[in-house]
Short mmCIF file of C-alpha atoms in Angstrom, two decimals:
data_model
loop_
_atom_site.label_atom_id
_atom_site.label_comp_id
_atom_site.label_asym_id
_atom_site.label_seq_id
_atom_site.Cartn_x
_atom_site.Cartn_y
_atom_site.Cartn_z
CA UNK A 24 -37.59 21.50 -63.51
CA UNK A 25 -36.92 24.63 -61.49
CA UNK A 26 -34.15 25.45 -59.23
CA UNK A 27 -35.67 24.01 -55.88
CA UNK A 28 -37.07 20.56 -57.08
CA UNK A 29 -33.31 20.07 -58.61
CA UNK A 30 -31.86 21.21 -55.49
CA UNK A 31 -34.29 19.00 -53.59
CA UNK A 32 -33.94 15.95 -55.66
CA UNK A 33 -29.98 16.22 -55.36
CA UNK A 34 -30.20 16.30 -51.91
CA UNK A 35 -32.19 13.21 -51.03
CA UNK A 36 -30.09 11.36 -53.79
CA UNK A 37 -27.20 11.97 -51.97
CA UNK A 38 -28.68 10.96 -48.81
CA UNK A 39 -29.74 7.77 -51.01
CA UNK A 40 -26.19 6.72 -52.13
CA UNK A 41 -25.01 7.12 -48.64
CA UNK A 42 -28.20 5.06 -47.19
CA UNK A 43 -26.60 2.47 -50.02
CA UNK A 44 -22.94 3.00 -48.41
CA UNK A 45 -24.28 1.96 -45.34
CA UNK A 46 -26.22 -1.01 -46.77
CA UNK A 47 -22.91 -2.17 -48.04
CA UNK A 48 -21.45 -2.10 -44.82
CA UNK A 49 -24.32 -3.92 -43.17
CA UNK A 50 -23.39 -6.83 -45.49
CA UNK A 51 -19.46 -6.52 -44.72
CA UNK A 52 -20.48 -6.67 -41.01
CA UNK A 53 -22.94 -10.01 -42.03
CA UNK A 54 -25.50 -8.55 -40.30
CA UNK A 55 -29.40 -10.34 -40.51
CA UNK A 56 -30.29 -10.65 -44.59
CA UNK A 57 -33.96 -9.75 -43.57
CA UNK A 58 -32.54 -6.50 -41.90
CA UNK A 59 -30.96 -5.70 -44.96
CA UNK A 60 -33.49 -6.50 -47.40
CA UNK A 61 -35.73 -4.11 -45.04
CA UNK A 62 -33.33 -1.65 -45.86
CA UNK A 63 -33.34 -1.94 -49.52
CA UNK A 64 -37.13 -1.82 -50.38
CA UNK A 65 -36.56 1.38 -47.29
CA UNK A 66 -34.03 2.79 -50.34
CA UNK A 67 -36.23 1.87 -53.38
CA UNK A 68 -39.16 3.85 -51.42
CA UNK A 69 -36.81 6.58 -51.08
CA UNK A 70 -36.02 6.75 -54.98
CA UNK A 71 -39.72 6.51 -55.58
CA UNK A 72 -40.25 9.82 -53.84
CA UNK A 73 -37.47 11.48 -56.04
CA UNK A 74 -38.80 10.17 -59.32
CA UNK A 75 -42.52 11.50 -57.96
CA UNK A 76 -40.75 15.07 -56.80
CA UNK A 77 -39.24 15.01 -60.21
CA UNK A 78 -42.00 14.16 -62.13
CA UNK A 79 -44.13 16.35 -60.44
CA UNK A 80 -41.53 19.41 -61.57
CA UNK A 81 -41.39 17.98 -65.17
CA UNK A 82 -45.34 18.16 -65.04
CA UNK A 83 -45.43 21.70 -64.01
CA UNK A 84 -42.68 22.55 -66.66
CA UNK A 85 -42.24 20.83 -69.83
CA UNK A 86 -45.03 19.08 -70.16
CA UNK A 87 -47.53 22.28 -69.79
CA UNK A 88 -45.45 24.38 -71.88
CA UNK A 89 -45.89 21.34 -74.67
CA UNK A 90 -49.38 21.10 -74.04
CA UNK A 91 -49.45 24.75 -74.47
CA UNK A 92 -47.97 24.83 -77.58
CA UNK A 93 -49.00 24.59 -80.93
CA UNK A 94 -47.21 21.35 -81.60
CA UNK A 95 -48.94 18.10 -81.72
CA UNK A 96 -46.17 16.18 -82.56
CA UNK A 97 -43.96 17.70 -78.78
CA UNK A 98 -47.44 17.44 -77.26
CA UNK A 99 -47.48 13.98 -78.53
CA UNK A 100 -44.26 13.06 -77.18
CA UNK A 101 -44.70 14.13 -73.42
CA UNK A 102 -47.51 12.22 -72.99
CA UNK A 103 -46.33 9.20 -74.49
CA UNK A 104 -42.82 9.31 -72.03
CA UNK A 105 -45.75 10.18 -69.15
CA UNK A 106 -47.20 7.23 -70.29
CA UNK A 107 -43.97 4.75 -70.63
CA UNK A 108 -43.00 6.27 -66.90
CA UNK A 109 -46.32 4.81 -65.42
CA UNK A 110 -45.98 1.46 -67.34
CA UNK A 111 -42.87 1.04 -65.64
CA UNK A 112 -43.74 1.72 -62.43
CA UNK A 113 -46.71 -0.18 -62.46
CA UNK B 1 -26.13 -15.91 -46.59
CA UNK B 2 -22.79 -17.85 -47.71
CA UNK B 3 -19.74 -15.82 -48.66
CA UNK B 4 -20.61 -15.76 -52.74
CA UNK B 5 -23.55 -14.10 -52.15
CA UNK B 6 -22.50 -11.59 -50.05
CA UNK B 7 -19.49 -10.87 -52.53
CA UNK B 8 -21.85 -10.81 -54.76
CA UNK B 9 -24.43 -8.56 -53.09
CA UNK B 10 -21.86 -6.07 -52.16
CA UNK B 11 -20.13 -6.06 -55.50
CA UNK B 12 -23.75 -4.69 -56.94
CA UNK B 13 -24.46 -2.33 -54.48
CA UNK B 14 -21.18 -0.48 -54.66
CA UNK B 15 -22.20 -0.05 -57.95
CA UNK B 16 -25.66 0.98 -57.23
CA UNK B 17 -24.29 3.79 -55.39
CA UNK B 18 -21.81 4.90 -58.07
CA UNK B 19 -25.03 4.86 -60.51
CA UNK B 20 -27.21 7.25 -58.03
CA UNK B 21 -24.18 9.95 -57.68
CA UNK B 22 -24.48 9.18 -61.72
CA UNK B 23 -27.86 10.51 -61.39
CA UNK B 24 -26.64 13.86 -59.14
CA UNK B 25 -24.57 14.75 -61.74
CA UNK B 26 -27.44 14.73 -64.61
CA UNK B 27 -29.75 16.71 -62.18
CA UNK B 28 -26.36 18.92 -61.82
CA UNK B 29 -25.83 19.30 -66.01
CA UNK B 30 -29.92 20.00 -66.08
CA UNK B 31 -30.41 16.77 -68.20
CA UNK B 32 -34.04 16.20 -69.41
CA UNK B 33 -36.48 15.15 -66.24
CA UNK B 34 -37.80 11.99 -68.09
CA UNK B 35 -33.98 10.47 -69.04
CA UNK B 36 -33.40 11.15 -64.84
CA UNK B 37 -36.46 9.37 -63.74
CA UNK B 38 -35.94 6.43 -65.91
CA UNK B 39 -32.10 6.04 -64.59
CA UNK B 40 -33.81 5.92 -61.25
CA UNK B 41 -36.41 3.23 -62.05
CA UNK B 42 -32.92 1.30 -63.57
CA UNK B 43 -31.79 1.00 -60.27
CA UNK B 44 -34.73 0.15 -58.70
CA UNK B 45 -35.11 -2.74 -60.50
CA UNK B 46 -30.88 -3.27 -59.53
CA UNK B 47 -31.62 -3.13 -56.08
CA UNK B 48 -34.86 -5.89 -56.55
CA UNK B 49 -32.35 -7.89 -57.92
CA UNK B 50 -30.23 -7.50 -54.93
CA UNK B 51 -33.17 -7.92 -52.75
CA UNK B 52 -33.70 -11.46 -54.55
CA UNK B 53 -29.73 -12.88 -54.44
CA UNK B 54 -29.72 -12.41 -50.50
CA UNK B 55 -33.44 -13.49 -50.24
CA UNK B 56 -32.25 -16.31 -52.20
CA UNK B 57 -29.33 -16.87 -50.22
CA UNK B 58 -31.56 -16.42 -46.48
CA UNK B 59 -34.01 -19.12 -47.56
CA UNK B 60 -31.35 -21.49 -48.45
CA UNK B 61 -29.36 -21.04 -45.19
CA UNK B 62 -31.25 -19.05 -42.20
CA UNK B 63 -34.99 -20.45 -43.68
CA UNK B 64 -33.95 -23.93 -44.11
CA UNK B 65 -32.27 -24.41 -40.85
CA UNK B 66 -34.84 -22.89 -38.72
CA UNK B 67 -37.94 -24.73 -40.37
CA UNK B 68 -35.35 -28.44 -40.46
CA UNK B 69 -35.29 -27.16 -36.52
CA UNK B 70 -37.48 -28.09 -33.88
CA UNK B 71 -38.21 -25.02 -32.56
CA UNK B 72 -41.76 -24.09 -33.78
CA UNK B 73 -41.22 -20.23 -32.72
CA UNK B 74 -38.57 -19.97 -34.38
CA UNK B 75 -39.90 -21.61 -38.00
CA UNK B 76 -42.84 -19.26 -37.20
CA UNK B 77 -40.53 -16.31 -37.06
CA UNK B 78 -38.81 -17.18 -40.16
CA UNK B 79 -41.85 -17.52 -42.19
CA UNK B 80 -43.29 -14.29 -40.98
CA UNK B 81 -40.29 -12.55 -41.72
CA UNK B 82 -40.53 -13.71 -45.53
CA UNK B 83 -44.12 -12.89 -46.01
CA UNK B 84 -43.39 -9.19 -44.35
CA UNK B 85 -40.81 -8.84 -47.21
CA UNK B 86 -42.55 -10.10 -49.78
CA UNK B 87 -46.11 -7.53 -48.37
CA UNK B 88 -43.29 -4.91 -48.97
CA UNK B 89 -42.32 -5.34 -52.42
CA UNK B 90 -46.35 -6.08 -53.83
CA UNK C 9 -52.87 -24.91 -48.26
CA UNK C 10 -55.51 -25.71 -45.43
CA UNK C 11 -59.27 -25.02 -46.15
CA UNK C 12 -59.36 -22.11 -43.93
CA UNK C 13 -57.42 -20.17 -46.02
CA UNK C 14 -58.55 -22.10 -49.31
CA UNK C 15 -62.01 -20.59 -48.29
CA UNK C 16 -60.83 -17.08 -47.12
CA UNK C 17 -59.03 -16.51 -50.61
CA UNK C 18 -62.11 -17.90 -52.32
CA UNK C 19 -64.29 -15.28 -50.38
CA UNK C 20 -61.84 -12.73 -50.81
CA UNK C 21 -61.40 -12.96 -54.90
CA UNK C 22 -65.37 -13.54 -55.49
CA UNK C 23 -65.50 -10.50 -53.82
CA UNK C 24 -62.76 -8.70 -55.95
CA UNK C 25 -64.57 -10.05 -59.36
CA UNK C 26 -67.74 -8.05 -57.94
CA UNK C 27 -65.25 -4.72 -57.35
CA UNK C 28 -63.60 -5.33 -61.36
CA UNK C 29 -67.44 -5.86 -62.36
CA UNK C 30 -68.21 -2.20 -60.55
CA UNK C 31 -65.66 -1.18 -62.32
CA UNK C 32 -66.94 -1.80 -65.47
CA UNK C 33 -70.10 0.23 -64.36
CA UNK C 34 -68.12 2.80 -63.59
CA UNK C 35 -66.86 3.05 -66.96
CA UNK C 36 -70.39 2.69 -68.51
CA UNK C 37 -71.63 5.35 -66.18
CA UNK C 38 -68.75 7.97 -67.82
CA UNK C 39 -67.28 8.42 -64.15
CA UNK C 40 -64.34 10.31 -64.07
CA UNK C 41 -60.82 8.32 -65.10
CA UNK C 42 -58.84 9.16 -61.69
CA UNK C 43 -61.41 7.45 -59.78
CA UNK C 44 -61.49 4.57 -61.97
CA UNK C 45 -58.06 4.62 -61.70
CA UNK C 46 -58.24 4.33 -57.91
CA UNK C 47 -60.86 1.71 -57.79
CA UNK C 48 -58.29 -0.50 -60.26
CA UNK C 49 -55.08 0.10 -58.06
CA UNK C 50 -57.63 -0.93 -54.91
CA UNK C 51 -58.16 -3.88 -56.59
CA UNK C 52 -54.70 -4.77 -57.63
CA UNK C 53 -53.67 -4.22 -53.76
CA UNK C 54 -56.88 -6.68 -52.78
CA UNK C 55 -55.04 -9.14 -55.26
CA UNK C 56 -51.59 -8.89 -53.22
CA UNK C 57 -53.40 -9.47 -49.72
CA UNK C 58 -54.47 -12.52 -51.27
CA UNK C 59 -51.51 -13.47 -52.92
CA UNK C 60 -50.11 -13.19 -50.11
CA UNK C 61 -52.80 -15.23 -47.73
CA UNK C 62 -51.94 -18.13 -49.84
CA UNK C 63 -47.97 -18.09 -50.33
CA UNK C 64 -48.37 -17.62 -46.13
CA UNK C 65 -50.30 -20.88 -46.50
CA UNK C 66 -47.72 -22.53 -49.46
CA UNK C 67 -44.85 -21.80 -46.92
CA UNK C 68 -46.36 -23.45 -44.08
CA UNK C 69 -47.36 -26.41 -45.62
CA UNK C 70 -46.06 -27.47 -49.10
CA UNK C 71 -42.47 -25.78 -48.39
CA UNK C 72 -42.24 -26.81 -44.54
CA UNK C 73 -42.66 -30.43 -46.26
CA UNK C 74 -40.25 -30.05 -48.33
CA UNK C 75 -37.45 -28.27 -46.26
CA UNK C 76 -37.98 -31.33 -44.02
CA UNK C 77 -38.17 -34.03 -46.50
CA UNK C 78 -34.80 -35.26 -47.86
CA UNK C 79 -35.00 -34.69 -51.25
CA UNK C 80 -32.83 -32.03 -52.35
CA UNK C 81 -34.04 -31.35 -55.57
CA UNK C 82 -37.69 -31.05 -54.33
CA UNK C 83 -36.35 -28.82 -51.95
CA UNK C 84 -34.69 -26.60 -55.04
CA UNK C 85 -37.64 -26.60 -56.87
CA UNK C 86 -39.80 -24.56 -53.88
CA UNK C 87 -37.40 -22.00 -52.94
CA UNK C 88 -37.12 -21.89 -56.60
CA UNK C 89 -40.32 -20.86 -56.77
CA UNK C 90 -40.49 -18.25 -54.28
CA UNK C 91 -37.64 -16.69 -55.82
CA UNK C 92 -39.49 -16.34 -58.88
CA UNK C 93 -43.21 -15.36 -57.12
CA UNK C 94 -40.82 -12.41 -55.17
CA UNK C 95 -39.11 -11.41 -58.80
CA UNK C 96 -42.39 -10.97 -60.46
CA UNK C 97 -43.81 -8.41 -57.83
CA UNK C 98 -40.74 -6.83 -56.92
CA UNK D 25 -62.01 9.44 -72.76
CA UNK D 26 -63.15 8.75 -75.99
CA UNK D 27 -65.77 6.04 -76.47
CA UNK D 28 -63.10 3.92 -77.86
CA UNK D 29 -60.64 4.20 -75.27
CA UNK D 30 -63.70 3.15 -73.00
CA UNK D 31 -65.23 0.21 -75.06
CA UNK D 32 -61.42 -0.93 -74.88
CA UNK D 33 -61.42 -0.78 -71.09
CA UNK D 34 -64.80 -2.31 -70.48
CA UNK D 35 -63.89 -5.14 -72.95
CA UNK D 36 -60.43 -5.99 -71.44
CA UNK D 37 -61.60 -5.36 -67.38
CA UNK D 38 -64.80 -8.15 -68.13
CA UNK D 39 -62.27 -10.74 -69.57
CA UNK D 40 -60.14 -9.56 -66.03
CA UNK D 41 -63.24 -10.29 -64.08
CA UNK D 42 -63.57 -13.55 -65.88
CA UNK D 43 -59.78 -14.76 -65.23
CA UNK D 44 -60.66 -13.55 -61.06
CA UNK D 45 -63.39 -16.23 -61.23
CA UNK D 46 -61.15 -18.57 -62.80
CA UNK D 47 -58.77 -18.27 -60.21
CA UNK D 48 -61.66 -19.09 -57.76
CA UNK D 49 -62.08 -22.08 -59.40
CA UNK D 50 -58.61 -22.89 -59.48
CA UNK D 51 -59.05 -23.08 -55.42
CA UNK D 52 -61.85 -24.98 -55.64
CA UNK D 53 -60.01 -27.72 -57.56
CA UNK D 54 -57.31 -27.54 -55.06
CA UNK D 55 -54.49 -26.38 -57.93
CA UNK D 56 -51.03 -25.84 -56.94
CA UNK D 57 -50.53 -22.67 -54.43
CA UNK D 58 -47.90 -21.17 -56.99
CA UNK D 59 -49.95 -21.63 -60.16
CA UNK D 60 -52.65 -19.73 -58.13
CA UNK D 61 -50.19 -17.05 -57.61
CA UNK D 62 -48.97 -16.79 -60.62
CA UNK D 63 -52.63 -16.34 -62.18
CA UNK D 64 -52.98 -13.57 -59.13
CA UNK D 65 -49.49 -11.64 -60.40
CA UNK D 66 -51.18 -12.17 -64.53
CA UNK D 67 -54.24 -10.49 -63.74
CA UNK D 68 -52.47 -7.43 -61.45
CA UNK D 69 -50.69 -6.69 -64.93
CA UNK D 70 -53.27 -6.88 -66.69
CA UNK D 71 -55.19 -4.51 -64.99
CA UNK D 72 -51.99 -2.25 -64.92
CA UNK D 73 -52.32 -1.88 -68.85
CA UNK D 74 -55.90 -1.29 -68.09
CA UNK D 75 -54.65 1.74 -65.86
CA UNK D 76 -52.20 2.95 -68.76
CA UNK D 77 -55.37 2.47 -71.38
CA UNK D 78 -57.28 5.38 -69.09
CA UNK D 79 -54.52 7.34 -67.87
CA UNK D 80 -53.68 7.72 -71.53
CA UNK D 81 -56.79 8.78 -72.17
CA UNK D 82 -57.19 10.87 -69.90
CA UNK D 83 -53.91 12.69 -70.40
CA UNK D 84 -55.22 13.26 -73.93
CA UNK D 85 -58.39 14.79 -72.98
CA UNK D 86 -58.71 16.04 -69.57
CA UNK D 87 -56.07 16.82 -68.95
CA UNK D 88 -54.92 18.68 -71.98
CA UNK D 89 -57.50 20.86 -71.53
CA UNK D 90 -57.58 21.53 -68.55
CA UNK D 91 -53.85 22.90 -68.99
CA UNK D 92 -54.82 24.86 -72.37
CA UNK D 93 -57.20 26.77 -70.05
CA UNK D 94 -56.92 29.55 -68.15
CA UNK D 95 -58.36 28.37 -64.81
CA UNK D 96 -54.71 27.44 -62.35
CA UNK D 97 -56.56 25.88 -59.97
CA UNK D 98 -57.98 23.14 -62.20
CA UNK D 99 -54.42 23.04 -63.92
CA UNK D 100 -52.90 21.87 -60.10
CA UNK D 101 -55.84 19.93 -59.31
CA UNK D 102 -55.16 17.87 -62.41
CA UNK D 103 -51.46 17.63 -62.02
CA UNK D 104 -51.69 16.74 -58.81
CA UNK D 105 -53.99 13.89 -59.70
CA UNK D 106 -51.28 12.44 -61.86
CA UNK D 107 -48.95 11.90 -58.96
CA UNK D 108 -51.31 10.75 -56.82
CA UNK D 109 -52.09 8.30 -59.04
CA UNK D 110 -48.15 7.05 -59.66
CA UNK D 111 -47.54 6.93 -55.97
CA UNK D 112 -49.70 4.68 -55.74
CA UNK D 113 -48.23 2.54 -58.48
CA UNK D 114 -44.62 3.48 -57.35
#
């Protein structure tokens, strides 16, 4: 992954643990459940973007560089942890 | 929600939080893209679980109240509410 | 569940058994993977709208019952049950 | 996708297809809202793995080569087909 996507990713995952702060608080303040369950599928959306950004990086990097190289066994690999990342999304 | 849950609830989140700043500092030591993506489907699948202890708790309080109730509005409301969450997580 | 939305899911999912059949042309027809892909995940977000046509149904009528009835244990066994229906898709 | 990969995906989406029209039937016969659901959430997996069976595929062959080759443009067309396709599972 280069520089940017980390940088980017870091950034939004600290927003995340700070949305999760807050969610936390919500709870200590009883406020509606439905209001906070709103806000926990809004934080699991939010990781979804990160794991996409990151993927995305990890696409343009390691994975072409395997796929470029002469190794079917690496090339092998990627794809298969590709492959388990979509099963568990899915 | 009744005091157990929302112990309960917060106890996980807390840690939820602790586990994304986790997942700053492998993006900060440059660990491999795939071993950061699947910590961050790990706590999606926390948070679901969170999701479904105060859903749990609303239906057993807030849901059963309102729809025991006479106030047809209000059971409406309550019902719509669930279906909205559940539209969100499918 | 009342026969209005009995019938709408019917129409909806003979309709979805026609897309999965298209599919299969698709497939027969060499078309390229991402779209077939895309024509899958349509389908599988057809399947929620109806999922979700009939637990909107389930709530209003099986679960208002039973929320208003005075058995307790019947009244376990369907929130129960969403529970579970919200753990599977979440 | 190799013809095997295909045959695979034909075989397992008409048995999908079959299990929509049971579900129809299901209806029909007035079967427990839940049990309907749960036959709903049973074939949206299965037609994840369906999903994994061609994106597997299609990792192996499309887009393999279309990384090995010289053309960029194809290279971020393909890649960017990947993550359209797991934001929509995501």
């Amino acid at each position: 992954m280069d520089d940017q996507t980390r940088a980017n990713a870091v950034h939004r995952l600290k927003s995340i643990a700070g949305h999760v702060n807050g969610i936390v608080r919500m709870l200590e303040e009883d406020r509606y459940c439905i209001d906070v369950i709103k806000q926990i599928q809004a934080t699991q959306m939010a990781l979804s973007r990160v794991s996409e950004t990151i993927l995305d990086g990890h696409l343009r990097t390691c994975v072409t560089t395997a796929i470029q190289d002469d190794d079917p066994s690496e090339r092998e690999r990627v794809l298969n942890e590709i492959i388990e990342v979509f099963r568990h999304t899915s």
